[in-house]
mmCIF file of C-alpha atoms in Angstrom:
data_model
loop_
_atom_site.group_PDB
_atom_site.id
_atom_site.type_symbol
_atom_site.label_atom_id
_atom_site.label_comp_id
_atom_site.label_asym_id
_atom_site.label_seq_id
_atom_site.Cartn_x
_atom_site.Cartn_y
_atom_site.Cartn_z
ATOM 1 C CA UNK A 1 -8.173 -6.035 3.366
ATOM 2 C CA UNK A 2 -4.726 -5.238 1.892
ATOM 3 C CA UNK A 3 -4.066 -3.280 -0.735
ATOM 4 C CA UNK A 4 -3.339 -4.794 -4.243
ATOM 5 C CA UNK A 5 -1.951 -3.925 -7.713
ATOM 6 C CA UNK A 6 -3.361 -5.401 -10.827
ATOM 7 C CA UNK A 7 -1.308 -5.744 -14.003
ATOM 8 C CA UNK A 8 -2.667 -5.957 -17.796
ATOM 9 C CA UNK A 9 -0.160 -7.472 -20.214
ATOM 10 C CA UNK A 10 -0.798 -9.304 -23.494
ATOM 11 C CA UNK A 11 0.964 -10.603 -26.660
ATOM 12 C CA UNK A 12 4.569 -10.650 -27.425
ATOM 13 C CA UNK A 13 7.204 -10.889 -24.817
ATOM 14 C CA UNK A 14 8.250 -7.012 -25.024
ATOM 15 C CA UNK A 15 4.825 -6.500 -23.646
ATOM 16 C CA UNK A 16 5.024 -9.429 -20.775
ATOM 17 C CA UNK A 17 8.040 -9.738 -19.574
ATOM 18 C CA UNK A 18 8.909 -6.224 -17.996
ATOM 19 C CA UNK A 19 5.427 -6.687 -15.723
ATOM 20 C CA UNK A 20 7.650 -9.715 -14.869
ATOM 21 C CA UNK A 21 10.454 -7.667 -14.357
ATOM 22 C CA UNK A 22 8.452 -5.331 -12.092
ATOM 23 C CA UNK A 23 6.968 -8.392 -10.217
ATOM 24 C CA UNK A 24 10.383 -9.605 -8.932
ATOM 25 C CA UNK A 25 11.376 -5.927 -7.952
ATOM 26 C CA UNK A 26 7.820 -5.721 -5.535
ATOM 27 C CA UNK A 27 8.723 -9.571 -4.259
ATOM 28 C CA UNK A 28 12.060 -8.031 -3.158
ATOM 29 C CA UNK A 29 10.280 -4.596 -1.722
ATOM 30 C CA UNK A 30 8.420 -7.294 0.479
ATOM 31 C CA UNK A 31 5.014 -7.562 -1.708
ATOM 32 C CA UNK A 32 3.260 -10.918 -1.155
ATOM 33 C CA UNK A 33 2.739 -12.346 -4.658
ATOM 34 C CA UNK A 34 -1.121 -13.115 -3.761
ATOM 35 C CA UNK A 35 -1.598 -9.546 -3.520
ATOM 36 C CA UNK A 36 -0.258 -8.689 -7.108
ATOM 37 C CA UNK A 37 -3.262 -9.726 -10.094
ATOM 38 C CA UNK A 38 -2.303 -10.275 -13.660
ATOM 39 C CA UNK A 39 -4.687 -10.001 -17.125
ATOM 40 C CA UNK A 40 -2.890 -11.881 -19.637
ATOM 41 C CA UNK A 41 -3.904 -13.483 -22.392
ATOM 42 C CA UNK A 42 -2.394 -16.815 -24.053
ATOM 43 C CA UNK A 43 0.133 -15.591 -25.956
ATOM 44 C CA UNK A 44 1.441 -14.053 -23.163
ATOM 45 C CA UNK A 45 0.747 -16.184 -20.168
ATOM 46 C CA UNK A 46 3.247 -18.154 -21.648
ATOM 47 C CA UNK A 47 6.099 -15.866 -20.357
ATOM 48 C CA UNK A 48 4.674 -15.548 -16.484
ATOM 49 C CA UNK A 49 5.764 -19.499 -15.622
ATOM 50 C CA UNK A 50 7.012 -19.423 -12.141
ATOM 51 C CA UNK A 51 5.223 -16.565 -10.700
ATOM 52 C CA UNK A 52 2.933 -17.386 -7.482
ATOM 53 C CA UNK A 53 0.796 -14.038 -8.547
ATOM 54 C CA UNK A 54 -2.840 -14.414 -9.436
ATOM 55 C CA UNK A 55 -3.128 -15.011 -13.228
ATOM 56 C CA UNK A 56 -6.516 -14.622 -15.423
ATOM 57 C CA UNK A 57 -6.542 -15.473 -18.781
ATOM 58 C CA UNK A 58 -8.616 -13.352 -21.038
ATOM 59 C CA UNK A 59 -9.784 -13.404 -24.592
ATOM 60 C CA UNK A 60 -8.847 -10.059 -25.413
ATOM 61 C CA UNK A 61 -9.944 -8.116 -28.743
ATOM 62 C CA UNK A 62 -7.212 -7.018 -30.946
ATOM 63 C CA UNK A 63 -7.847 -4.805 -33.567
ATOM 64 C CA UNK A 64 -6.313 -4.939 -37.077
ATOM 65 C CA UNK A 65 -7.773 -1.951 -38.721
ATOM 66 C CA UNK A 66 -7.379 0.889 -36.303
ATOM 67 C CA UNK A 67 -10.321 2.379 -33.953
ATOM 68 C CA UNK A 68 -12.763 1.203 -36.526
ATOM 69 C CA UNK A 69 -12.143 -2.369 -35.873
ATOM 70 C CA UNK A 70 -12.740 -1.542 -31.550
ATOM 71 C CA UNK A 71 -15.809 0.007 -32.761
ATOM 72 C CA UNK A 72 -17.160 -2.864 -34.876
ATOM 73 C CA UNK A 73 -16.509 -5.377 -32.175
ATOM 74 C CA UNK A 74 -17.768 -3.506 -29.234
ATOM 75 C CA UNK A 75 -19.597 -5.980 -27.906
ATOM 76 C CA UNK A 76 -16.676 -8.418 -28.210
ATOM 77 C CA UNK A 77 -14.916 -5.491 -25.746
ATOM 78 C CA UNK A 78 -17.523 -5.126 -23.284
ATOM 79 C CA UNK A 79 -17.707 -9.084 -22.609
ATOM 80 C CA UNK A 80 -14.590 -8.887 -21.879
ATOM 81 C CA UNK A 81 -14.668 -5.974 -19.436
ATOM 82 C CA UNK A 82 -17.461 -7.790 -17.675
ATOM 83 C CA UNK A 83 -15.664 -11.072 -17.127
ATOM 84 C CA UNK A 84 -12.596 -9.288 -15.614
ATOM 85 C CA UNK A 85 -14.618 -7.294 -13.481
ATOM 86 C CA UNK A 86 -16.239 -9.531 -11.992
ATOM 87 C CA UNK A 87 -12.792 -11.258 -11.562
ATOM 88 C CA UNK A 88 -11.400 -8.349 -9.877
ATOM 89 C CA UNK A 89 -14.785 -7.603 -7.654
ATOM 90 C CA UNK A 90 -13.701 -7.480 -4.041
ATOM 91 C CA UNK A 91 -10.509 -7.742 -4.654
ATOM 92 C CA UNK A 92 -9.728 -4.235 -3.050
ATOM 93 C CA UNK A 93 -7.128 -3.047 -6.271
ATOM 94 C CA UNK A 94 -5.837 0.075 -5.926
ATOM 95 C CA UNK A 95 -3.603 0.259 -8.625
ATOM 96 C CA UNK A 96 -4.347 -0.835 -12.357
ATOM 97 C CA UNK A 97 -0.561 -0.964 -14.807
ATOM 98 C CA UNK A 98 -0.433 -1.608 -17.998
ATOM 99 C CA UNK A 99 2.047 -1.905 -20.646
ATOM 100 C CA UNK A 100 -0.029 -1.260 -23.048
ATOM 101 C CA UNK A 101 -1.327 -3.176 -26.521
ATOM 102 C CA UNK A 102 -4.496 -3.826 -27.257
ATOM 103 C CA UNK A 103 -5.164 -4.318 -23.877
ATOM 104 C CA UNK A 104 -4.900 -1.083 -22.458
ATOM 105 C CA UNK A 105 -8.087 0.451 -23.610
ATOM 106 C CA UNK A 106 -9.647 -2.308 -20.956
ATOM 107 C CA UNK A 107 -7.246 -1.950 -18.046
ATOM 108 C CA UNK A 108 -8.427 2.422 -18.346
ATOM 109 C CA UNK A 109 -12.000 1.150 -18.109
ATOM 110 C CA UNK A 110 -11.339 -1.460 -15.548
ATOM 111 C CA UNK A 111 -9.496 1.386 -13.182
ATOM 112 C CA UNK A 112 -12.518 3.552 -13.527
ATOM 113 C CA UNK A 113 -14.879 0.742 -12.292
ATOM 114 C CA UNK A 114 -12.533 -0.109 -9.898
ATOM 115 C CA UNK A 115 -11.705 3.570 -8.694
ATOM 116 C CA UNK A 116 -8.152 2.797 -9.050
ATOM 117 C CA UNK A 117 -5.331 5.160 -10.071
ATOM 118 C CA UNK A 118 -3.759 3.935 -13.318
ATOM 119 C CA UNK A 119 -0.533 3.661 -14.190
ATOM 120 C CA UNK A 120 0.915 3.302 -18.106
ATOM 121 C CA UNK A 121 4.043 1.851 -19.201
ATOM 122 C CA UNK A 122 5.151 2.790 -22.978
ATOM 123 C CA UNK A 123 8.268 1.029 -24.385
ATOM 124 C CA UNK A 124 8.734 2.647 -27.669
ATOM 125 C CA UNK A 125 9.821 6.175 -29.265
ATOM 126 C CA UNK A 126 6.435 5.917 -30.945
ATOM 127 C CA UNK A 127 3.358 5.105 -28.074
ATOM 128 C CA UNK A 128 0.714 2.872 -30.124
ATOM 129 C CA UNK A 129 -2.584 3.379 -30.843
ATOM 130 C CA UNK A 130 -3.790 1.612 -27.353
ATOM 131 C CA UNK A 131 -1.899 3.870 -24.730
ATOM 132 C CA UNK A 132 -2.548 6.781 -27.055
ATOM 133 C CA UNK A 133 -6.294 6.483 -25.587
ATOM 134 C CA UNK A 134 -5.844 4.817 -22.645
ATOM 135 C CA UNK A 135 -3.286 8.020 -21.497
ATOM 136 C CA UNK A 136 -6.319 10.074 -21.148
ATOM 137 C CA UNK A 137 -7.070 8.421 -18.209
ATOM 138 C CA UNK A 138 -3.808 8.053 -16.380
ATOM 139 C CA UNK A 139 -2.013 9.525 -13.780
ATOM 140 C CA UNK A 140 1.361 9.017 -15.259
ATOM 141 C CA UNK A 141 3.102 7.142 -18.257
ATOM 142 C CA UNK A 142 6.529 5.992 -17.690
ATOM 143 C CA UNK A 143 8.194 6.320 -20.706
ATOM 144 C CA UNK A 144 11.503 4.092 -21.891
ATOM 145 C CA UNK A 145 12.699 6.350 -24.472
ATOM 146 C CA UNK A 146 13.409 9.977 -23.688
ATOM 147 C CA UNK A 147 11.184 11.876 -26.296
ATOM 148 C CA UNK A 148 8.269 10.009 -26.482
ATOM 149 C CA UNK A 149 5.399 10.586 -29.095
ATOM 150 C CA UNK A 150 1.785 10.263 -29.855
ATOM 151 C CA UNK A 151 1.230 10.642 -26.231
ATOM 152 C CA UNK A 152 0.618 13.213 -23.984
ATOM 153 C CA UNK A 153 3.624 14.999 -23.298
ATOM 154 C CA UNK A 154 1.498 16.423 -19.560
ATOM 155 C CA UNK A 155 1.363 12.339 -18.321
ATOM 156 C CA UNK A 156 4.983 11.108 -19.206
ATOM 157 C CA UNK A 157 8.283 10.337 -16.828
ATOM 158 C CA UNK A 158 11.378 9.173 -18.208
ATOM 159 C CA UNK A 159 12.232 6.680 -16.331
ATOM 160 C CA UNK A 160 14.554 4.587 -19.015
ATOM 161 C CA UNK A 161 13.131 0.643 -19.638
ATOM 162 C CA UNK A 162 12.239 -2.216 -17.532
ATOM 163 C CA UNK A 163 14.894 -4.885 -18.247
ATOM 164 C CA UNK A 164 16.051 -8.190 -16.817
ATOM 165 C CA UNK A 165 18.865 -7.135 -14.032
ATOM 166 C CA UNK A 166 19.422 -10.546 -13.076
ATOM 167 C CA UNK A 167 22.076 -10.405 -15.981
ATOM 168 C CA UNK A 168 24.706 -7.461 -16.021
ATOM 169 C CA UNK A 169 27.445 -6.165 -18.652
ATOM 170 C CA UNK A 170 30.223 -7.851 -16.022
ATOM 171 C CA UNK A 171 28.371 -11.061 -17.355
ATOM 172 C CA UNK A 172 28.449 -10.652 -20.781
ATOM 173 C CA UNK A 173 32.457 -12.105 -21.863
ATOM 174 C CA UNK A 174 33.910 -11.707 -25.008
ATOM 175 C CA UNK A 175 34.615 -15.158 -26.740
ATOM 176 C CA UNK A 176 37.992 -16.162 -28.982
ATOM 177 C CA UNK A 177 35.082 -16.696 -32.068
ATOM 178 C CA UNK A 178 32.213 -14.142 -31.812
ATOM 179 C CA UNK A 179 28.909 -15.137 -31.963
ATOM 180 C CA UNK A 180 26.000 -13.814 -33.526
ATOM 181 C CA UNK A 181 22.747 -13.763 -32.233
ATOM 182 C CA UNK A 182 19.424 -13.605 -34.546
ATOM 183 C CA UNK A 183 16.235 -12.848 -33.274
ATOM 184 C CA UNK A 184 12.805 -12.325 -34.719
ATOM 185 C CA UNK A 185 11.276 -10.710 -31.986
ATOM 186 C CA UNK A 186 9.111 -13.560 -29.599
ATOM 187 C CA UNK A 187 7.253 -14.670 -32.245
ATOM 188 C CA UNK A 188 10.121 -14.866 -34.743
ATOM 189 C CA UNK A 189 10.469 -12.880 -38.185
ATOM 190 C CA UNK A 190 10.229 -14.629 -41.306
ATOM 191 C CA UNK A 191 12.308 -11.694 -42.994
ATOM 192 C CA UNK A 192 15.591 -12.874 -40.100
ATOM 193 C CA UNK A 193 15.080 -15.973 -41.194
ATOM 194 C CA UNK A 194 15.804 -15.525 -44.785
ATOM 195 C CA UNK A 195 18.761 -13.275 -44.075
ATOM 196 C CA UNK A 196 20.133 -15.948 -41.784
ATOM 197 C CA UNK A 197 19.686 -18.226 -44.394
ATOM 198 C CA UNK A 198 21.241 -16.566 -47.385
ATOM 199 C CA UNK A 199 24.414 -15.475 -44.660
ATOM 200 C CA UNK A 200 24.615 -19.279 -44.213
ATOM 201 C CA UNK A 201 25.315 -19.511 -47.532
ATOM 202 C CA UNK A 202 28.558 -16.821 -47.576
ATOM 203 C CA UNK A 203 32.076 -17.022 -46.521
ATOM 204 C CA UNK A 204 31.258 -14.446 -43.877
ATOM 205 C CA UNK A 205 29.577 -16.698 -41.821
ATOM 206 C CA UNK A 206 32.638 -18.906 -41.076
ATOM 207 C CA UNK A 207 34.469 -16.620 -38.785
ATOM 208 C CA UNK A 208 30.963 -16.498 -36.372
ATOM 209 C CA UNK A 209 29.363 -18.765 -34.402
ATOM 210 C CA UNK A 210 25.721 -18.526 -34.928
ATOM 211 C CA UNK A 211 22.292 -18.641 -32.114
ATOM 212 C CA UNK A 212 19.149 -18.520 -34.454
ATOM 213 C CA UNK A 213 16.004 -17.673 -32.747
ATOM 214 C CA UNK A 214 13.144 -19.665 -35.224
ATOM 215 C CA UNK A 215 10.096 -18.806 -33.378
ATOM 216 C CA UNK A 216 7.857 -21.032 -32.950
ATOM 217 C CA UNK A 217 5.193 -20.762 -35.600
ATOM 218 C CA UNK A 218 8.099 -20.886 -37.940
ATOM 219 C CA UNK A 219 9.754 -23.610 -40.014
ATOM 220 C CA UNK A 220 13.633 -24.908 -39.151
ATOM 221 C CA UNK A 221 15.942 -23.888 -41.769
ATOM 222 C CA UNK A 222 17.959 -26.609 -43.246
ATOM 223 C CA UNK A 223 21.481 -25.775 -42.294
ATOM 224 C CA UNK A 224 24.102 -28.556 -41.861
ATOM 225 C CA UNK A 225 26.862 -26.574 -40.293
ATOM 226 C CA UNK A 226 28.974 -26.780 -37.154
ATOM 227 C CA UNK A 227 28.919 -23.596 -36.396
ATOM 228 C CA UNK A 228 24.890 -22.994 -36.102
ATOM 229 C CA UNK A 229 22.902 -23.746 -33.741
ATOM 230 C CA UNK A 230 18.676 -23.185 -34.202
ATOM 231 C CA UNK A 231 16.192 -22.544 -30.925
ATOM 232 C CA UNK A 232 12.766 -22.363 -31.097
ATOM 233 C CA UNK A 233 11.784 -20.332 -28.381
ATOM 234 C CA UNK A 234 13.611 -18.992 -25.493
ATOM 235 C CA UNK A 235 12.617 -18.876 -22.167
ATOM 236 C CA UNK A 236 15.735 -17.622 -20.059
ATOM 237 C CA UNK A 237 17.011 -14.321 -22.002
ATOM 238 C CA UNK A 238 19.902 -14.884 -19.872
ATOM 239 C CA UNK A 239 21.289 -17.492 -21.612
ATOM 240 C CA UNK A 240 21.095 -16.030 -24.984
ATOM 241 C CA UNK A 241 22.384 -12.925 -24.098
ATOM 242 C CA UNK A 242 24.880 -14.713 -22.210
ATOM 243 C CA UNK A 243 26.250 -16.306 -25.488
ATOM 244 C CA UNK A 244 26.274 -14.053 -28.394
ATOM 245 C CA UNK A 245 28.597 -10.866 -28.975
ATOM 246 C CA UNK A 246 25.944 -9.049 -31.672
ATOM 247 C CA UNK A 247 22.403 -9.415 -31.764
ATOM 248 C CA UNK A 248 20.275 -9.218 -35.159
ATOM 249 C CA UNK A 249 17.135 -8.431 -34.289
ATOM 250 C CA UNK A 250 13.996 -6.394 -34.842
ATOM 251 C CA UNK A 251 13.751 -2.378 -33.075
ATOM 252 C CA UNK A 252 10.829 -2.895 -30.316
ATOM 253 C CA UNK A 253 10.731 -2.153 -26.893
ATOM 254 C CA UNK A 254 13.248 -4.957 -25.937
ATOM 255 C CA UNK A 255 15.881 -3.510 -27.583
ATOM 256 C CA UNK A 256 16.848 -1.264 -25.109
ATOM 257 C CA UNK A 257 17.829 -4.342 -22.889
ATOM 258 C CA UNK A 258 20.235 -5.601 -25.009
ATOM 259 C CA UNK A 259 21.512 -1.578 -25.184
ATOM 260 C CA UNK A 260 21.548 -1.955 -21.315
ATOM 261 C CA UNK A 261 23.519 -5.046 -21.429
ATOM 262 C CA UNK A 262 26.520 -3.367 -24.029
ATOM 263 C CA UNK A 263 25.596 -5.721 -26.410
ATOM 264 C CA UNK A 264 25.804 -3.787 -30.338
ATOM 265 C CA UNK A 265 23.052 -4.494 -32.194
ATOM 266 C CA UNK A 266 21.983 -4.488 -36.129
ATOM 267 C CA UNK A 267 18.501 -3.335 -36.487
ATOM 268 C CA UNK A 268 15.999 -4.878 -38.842
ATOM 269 C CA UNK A 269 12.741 -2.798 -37.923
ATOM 270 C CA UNK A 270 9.625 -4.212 -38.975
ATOM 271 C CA UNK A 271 7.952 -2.212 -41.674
ATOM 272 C CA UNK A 272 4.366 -3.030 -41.786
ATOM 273 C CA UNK A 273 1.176 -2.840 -39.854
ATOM 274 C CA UNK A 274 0.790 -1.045 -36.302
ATOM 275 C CA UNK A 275 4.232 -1.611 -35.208
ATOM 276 C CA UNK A 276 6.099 0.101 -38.026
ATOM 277 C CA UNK A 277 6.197 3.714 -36.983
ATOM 278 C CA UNK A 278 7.333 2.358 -33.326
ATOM 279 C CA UNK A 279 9.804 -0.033 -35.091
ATOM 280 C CA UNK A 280 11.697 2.633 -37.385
ATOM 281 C CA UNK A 281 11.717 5.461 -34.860
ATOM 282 C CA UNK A 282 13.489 2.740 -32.457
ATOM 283 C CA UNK A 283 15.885 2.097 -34.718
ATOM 284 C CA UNK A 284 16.557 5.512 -35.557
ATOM 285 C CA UNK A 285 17.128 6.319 -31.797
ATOM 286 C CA UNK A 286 19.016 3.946 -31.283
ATOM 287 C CA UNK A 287 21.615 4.465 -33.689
ATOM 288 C CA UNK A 288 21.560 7.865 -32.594
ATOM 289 C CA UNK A 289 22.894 7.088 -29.653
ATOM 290 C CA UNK A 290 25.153 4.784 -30.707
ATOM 291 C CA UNK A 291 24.179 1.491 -29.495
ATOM 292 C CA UNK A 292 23.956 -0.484 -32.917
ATOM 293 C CA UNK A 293 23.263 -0.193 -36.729
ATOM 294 C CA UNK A 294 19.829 -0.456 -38.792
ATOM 295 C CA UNK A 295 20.249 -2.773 -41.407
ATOM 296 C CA UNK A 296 17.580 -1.991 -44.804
ATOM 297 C CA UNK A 297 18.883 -4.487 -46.852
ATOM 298 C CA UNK A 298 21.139 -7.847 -46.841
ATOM 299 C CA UNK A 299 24.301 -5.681 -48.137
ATOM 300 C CA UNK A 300 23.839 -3.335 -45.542
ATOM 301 C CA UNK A 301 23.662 -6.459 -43.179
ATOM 302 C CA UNK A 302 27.079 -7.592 -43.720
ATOM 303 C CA UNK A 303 28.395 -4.556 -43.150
ATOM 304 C CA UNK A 304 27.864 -3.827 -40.441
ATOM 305 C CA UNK A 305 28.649 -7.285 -39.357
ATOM 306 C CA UNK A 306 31.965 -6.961 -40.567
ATOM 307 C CA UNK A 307 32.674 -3.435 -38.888
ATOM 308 C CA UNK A 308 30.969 -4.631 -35.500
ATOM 309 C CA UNK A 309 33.511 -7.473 -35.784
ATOM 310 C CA UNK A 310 36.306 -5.654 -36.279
ATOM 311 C CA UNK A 311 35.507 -2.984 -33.777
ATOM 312 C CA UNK A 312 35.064 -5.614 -31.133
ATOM 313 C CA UNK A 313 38.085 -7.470 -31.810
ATOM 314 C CA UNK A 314 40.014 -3.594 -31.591
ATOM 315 C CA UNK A 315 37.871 -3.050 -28.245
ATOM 316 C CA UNK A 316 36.451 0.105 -29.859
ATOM 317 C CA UNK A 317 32.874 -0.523 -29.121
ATOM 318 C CA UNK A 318 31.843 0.423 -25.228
ATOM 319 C CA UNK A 319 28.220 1.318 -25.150
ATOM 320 C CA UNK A 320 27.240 3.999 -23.205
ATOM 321 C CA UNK A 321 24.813 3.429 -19.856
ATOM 322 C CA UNK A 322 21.519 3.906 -20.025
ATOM 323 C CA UNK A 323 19.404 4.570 -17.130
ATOM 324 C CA UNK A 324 16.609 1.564 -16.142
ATOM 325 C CA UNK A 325 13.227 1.815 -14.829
ATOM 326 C CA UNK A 326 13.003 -1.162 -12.854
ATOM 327 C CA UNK A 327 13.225 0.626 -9.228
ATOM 328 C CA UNK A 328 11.419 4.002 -9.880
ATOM 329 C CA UNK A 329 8.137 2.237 -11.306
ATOM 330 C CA UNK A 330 8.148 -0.582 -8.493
ATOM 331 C CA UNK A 331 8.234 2.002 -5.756
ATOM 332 C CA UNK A 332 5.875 4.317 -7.341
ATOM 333 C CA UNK A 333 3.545 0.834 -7.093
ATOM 334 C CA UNK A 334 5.055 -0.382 -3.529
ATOM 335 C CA UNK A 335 3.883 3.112 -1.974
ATOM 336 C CA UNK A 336 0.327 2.942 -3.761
ATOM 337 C CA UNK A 337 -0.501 -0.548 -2.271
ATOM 338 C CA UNK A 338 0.994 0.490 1.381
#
């Protein structure tokens, strides 16, 4: 029986989409896509359309208050286990990769019971609480962002992000008007939304064309203007990255492959819960090394609209490269399942 990999990927898009990423990379190593499994859950199955892999919906726990909650709903965790198991049973897996969320504590478990090497993916500056514990029990933990913390420092490999390389910089073209792109993130951000709404209502917003990202759990805006146009939800990143010339958005994982693509960005980290220490420390990072601006208030927002503007218009702003992950981590997997 062949070999196989088995990913675990759940939630937003920053989670989903690079295992999608990684997919496409084996398909071109020559990987069958029967022999690749995926644990999603339904947020995220959403973002696997198109695949021929094997896909398995689970109903997986995630914790609001910390280890306490994963202790308090053990058995909750343990159904789960058992169901995916006995999913995976004879399935000959070799190799289980996560990228990490609430899920990851399960795919650690599942490699033990499967006696498969495991393999973590962190995307942010900050590794949550999930690969935190689940690192214990890798062999490695590619890491996006150079200095990773709250991991251990033993397990990690820079190997720079997973992004979508079906779209490169030669792709992106300058328009006459610049366009602005805002994003919430894949489920949207209620905070964006506001700020898009109250730029709406400035002179500033006249010399911009405007791409707002709702999400979909979020209500349309009323805006009656030419010049903006609302989405819901996107499906093909390429297209919106294809059309906008600065990107509001929020500071997760994803960021980088906007960074990757030389598109500036104003950052708007998210503040609260267990994605604010990732958030800010993205941010921070990122403006470090120069590929966009974080934005803590409205002023600050039009600021650095205004000086992105102008320094785009001047051709001042060329992003530096940043090395991708894409190859490394698929070969790493190709050699493991041949």
């Amino acid at each position: 029986m062949n070999k196989k990999v088995c990913f675990f990927c759940v939630g937003t898009g920053g989670h989903v989409l690079p295992v999608k990423n990684l997919i496409i990379e084996l398909e071109n190593l020559g990987v069958n896509p029967k022999e690749i499994y995926i644990i999603s859950d339904s947020r995220g199955v959403q973002y696997l359309e198109n695949l021929n892999a094997n896909i398995y919906i689970t109903d997986a726990y995630m914790s609001k208050n910390g280890i306490l909650g994963y202790i308090l709903n053990f058995p909750k965790i343990i159904k789960s286990i058992y169901e995916i198991k006995k999913y995976l049973k004879n399935q000959n897996i070799t190799v289980v990769f996560t990228t990490g969320a609430y899920i990851a504590p399960t795919a650690a478990v599942i490699s033990l019971l499967l006696n498969a090497k495991f393999l973590i993916q962190e995307q942010n500056v900050y590794a949550g609480l999930g690969n935190k514990i689940s690192a214990i029990f890798a062999e490695a933990v590619f890491s996006s962002f150079e200095d990773t913390k709250n991991i251990s420092k033993k397990k990690l490999i820079y190997t720079g992000p997973i992004v979508n390389t079906t779209l490169t910089r030669s792709d992106i073209v300058l328009l006459e008007k610049q366009t602005i792109g805002f994003m919430g993130g894949s489920q949207g951000s209620k905070q964006i939304n506001r700020y898009v709404d109250k730029f709406m209502e400035t002179e500033h917003h006249l010399s911009f064309n405007i791409v707002h990202v709702i999400g979909k759990n979020n209500n349309k805006l009323d805006i009656k203007s030419k010049n903006y146009r609302s989405i819901d939800f996107i499906e093909e990143m390429d297209d919106f990255y294809k059309d906008i010339d600065i990107l509001v958005g929020r500071a997760g994982g994803g960021s980088l492959e906007a960074a990757y693509l030389g598109i500036p960005q104003i950052l708007i980290p998210y503040k609260h819960g267990t994605t604010s220490s990732h958030q800010v420390l993205n941010a921070k990072y990122l403006e470090e090394k120069g590929f966009g601006f974080t934005a803590n208030s409205f002023e600050e927002l039009i600021t650095n609209i205004k000086n992105i503007a102008e320094d785009i218009k001047n051709i001042e702003f060329n992003l530096e490269n940043i090395p991708i992950g894409n190859l490394t981590i698929s070969k790493e997997l190709y050699e493991q399942i041949n």
